[in-house]
C-alpha positions in Angstrom: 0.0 0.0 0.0 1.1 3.7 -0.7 1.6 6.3 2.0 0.7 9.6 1.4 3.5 12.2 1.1 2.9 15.2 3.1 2.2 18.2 1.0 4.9 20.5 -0.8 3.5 23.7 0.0 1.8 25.4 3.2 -0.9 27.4 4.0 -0.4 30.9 5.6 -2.6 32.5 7.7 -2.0 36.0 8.5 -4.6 37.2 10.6 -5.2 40.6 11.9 -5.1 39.3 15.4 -3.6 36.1 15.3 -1.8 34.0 12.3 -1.6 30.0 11.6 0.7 28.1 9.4 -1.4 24.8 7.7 0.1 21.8 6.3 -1.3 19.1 5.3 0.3 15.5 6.4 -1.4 12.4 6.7 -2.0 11.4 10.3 -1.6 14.6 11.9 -3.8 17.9 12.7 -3.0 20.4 9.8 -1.9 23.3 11.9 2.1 23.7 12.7 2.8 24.8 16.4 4.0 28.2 16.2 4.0 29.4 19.7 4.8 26.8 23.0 2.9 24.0 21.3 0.2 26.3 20.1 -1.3 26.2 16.5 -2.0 29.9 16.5 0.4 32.9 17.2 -1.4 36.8 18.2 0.1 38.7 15.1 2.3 41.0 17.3 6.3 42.3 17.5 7.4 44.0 20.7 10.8 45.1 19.6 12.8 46.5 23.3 14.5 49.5 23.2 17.2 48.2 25.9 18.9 45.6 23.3 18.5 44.4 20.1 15.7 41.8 21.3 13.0 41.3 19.2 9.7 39.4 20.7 6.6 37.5 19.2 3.2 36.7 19.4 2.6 35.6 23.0 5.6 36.6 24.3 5.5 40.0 22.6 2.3 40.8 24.4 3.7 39.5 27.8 6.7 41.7 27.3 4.9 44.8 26.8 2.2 43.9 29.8 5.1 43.0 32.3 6.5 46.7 31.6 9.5 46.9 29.4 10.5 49.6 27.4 9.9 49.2 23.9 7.4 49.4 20.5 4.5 46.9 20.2 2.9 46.4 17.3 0.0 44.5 16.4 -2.8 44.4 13.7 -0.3 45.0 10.5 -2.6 43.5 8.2 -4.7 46.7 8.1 -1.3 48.6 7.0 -2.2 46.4 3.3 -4.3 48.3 1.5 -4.2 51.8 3.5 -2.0 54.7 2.9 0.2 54.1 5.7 2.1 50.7 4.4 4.5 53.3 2.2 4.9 55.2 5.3 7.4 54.9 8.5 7.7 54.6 12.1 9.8 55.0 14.5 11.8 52.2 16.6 14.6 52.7 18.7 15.2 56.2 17.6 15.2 55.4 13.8 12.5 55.6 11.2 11.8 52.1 10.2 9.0 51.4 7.4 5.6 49.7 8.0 6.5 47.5 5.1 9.4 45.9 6.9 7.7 45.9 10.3 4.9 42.9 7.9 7.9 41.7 6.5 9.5 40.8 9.6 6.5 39.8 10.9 5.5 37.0 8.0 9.6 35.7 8.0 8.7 34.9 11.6 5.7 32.8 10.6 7.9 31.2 7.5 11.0 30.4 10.4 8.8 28.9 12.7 6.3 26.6 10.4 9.7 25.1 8.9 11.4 24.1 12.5 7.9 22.9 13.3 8.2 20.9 9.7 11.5 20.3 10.0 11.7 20.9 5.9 11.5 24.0 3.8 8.9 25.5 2.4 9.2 27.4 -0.9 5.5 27.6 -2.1 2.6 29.0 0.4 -0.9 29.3 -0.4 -2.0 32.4 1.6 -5.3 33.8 2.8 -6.7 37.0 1.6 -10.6 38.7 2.9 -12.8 39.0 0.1 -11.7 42.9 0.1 -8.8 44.5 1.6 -10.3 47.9 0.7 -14.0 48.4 0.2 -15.2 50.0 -3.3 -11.9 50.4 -5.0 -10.5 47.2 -7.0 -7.3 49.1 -7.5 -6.2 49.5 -4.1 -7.7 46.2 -3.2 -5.5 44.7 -5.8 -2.2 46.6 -5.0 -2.7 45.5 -1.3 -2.6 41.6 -2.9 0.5 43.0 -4.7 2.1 44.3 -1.6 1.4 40.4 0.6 2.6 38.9 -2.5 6.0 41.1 -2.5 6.6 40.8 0.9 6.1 37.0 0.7 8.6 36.9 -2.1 11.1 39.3 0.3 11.1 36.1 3.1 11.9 33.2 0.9 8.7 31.9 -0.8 9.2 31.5 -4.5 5.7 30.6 -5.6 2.4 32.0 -3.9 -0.6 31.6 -4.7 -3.8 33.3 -2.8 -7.1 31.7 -1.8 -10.4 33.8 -0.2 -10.3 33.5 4.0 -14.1 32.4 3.8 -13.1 29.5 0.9 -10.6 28.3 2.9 -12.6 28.1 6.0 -15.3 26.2 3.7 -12.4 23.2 2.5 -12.0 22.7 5.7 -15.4 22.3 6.9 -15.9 19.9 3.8 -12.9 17.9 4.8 -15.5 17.0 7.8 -19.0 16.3 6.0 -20.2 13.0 4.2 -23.1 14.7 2.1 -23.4 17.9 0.1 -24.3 20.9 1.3 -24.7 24.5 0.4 -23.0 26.1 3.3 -22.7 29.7 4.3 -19.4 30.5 5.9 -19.4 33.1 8.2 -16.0 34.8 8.3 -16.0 37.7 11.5 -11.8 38.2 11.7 -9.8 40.9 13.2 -9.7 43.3 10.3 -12.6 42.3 7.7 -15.8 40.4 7.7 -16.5 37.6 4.7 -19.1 35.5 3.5 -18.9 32.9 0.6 -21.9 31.0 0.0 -20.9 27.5 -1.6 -22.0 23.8 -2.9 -19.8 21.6 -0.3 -18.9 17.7 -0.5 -16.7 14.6 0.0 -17.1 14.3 -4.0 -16.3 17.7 -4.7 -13.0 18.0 -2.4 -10.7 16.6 -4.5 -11.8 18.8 -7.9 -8.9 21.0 -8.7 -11.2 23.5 -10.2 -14.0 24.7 -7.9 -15.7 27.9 -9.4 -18.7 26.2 -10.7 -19.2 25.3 -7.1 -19.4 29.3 -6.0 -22.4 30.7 -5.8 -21.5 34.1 -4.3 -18.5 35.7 -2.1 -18.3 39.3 -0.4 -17.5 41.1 2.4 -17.5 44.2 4.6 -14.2 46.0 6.0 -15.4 45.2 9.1 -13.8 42.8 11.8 -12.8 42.3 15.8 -10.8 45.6 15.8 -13.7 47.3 14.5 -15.9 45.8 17.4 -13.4 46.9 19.9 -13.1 50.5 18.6 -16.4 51.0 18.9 -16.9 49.3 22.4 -13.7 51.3 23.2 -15.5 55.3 22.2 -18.3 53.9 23.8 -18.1 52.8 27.4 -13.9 53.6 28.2 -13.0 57.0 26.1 -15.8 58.9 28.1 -13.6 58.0 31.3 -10.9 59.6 29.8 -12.8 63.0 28.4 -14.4 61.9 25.7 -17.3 63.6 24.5 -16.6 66.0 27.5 -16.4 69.8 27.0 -13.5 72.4 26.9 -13.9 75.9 29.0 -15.1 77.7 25.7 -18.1 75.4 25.6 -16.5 73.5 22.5 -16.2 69.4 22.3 -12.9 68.3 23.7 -10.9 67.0 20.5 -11.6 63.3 19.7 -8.5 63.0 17.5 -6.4 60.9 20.4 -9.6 58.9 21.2 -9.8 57.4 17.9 -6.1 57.2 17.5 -6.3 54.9 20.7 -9.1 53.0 20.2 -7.4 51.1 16.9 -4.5 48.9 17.5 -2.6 50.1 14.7 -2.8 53.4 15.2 -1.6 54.2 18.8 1.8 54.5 18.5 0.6 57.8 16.7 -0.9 59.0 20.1 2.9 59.3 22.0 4.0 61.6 19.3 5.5 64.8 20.5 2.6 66.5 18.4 0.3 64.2 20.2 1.6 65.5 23.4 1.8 69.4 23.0 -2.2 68.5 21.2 -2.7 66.9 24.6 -1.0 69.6 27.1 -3.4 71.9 25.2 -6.7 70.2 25.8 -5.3 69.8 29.5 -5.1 73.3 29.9 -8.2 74.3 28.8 -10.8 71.6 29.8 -14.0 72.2 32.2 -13.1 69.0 33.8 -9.5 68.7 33.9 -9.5 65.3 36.4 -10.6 62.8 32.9 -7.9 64.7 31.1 -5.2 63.9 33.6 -6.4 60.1 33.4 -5.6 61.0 29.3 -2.2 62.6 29.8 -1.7 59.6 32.3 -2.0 56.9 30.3 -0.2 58.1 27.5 2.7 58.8 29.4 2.9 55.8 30.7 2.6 54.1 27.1 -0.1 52.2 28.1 -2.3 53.0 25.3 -2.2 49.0 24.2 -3.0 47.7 27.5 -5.9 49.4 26.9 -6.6 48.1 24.0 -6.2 45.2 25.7 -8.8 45.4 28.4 -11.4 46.4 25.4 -10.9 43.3 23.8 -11.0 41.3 27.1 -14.5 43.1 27.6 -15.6 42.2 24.3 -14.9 38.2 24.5 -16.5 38.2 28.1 -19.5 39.8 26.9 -19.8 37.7 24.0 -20.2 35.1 26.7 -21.7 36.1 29.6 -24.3 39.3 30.8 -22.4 41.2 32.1 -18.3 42.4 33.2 -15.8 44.4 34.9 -12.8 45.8 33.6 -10.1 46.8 36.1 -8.8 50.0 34.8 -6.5 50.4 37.8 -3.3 50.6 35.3 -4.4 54.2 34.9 -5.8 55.5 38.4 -5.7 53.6 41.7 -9.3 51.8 42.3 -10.5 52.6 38.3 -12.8 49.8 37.5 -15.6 50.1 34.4 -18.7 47.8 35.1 -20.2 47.0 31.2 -22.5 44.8 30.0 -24.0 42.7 27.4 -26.4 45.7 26.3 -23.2 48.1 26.7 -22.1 45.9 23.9 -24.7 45.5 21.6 -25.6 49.2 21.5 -21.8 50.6 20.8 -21.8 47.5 18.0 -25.4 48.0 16.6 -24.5 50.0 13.5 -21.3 47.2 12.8 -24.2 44.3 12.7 -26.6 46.1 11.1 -24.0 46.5 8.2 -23.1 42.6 8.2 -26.5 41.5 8.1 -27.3 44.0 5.5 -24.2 42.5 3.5 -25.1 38.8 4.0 -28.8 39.5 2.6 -27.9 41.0 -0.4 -25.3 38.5 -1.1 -27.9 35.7 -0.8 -30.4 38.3 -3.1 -27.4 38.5 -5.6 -27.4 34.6 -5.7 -30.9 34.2 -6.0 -30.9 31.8 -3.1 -33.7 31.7 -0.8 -33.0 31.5 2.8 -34.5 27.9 3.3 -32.2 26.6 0.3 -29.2 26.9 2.9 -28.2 23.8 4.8 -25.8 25.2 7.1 -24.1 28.3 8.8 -20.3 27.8 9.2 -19.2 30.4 11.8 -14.9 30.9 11.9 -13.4 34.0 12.9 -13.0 34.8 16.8 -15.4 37.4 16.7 -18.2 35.5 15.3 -18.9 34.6 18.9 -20.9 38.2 19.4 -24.4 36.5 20.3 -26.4 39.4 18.5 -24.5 38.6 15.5 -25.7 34.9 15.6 -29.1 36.1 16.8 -29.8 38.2 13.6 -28.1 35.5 11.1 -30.4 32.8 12.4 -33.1 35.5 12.1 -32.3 36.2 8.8 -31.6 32.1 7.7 -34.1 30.5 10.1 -33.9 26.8 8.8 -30.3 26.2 8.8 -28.3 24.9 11.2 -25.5 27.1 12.7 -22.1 24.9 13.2 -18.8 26.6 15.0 -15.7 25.9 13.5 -11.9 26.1 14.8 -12.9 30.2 15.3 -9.1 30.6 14.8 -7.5 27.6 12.8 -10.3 27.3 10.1 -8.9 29.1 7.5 -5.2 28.1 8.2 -6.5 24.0 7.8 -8.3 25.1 4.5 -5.6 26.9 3.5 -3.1 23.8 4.1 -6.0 21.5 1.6 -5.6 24.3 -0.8 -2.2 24.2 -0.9 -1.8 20.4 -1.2 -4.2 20.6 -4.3 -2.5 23.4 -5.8 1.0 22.6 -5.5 0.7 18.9 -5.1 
């Protein structure tokens, strides 16, 4: 009898918020350990400013929370596709540019799926969302370019690129014994994606599957998106938000936003920032939430922050109600939310993906009882007022969770043993 060879080629994905490497190998789980034994990595670089070391993932994250000096970076992905991915920023004291900030990141990725392999890997299939950029093909298109250059820059000589929601789909076929049509529910950490398509064990193995396609979209709208607005909503306000200057005018919201994305944070300890900050200090009715400001960008602490907003967010995806400790920034700060604290900051974001999803099933001509099943990947796919209004809107299939954050890397690994053999 003939034993399967394990695949040529991997799977890569880069997530916003977290990245898996895929590879298919008979006899094993598909996903390479990147991390302690873990199949998933957070897509973050904490570079310290004291020496030349250079942390990731997990470790970058515990390296910035245990307090050393340094730069974190997370959520790069949104740099493809945005003006900022031809600019710079700066790490110990030098301007260094976003692109090689990804590139670094994604050699990481390539280092530590080939110890985990112990081989080389040359060709990568790698995920993509349906759009990178909403309503322009042209910078949707050089954002491809730009993942397909850097992937070049670490070593891979042939790339190909499947959608995030198809690859999520090959692997939830891989686990079927009948065909289905199956909408795949994508929430990730940058973009949301939906491809509505004809699964099955005799349609896995067909190198070709267009025909099988009957619609694919998506929103620019993800996990980071979810904890922005959760962020303005319940924690800026702490901090001044929405509050009032002496002249009667709105306190500036420019550093509220800036802090309330991941990848744009860094831009809130600028010396610009700073002076902007002093200013607003100085002439605000309530000067006590502008101090908590000025505090917590002093003390860098703008992605622990972040951090406690997305904490929120997954506890209130699960249970009624939560508390975030905000002592990091004043002695005894604590922020009681819940689930309605949630859904009301989020309300325009579903609105939007439900309004998505039903025109993509209009623009297929499929009825809503012609779907067999809901596959839900994507970490923030757990919001329960997502779920609620999808199973509103598709009331006779049945909803089935995948891996939330391995899905697409497994399907990705399939893909990349059909493509490259």
């Amino acid at each position: 009898m003939t034993i399967p060879s394990p695949a040529l080629a991997c799977g890569i994905d880069f997530g916003t918020s977290n990245s898996a490497v895929g590879w298919k190998r008979p006899g094993h789980a598909p996903l390479l350990p990147l991390e302690d034994g873990k199949p998933t990595m957070p897509s973050a670089i904490f570079f310290h400013d004291e020496d030349a070391a250079v942390s990731y993932g997990r470790a970058a994250l515990a390296d910035y929370l245990a307090g050393y000096d340094g730069r974190l970076m997370r959520s790069m992905k949104n740099l493809l596709g945005s003006s900022l991915i031809d600019g710079h920023t700066e790490i110990r004291g030098r301007g260094v540019p976003f692109r090689a900030l990804l590139t670094h990141f994604i050699a990481q990725l390539r280092l530590r799926a080939q110890e985990a392999a112990g081989r080389e890997f040359t060709s990568a299939v790698f995920g993509r969302p349906a759009y990178f950029v909403d309503g322009d093909a042209a910078a949707d298109q050089l954002a491809q370019d730009t993942l397909g250059e850097i992937a070049a820059a670490v070593g891979f000589t042939h790339v190909e690129f499947q959608y995030e929601p198809l690859a999520a789909a090959f692997d939830y076929e891989s686990q079927i014994s009948r065909e289905e049509l199956v909408l795949v529910i994508d929430i990730g950490g940058g973009t949301s994606d939906f491809s509505l398509i004809r699964l099955g064990p005799g349609r896995a193995a067909m190198p070709d599957r267009r025909a099988d396609i009957l619609a694919h979209g998506g929103v620019h709208i993800g996990g980071g998106d979810f904890d922005r607005q959760l962020s303005l909503h319940s924690f800026m306000p702490l901090l001044g938000l929405g509050r009032q200057l002496r002249s009667g005018k709105d306190v500036p919201s420019t550093q509220y936003f800036n802090l309330a994305s991941w990848h744009t944070i860094n831009f809130a300890y600028t010396n610009k920032a700073w002076e902007h900050l002093s200013y607003i200090h100085a002439n605000a009715a309530e000067r006590d939430k502008i101090e908590l400001l000025l505090h917590l960008v002093k003390e860098r602490a703008g992605h622990w922050l972040a951090l406690q907003v997305e904490k929120a967010k997954i506890e209130l995806s699960e249970a009624a109600s939560t508390c975030a400790d905000l002592g990091r920034i004043a002695g005894g700060l604590a922020l009681d939310l819940t689930r309605a604290d949630l859904e009301r900051a989020t309300a325009p974001l579903i609105d939007r993906i439900e309004n998505t999803v039903a025109a993509l099933l209009r623009d297929a001509d499929v009825a809503a009882q012609g779907i067999d099943t809901v596959f839900f990947t994507g970490g923030s796919s757990r919001i329960s007022r997502l779920r609620e209004r999808i199973s509103a809107l598709l009331p006779h299939a049945r909803s089935v969770e995948g891996d939330l954050f391995g899905s697409i890397g497994a399907g990705l690994a399939l893909d990349a043993a059909r493509k490259f053999g």
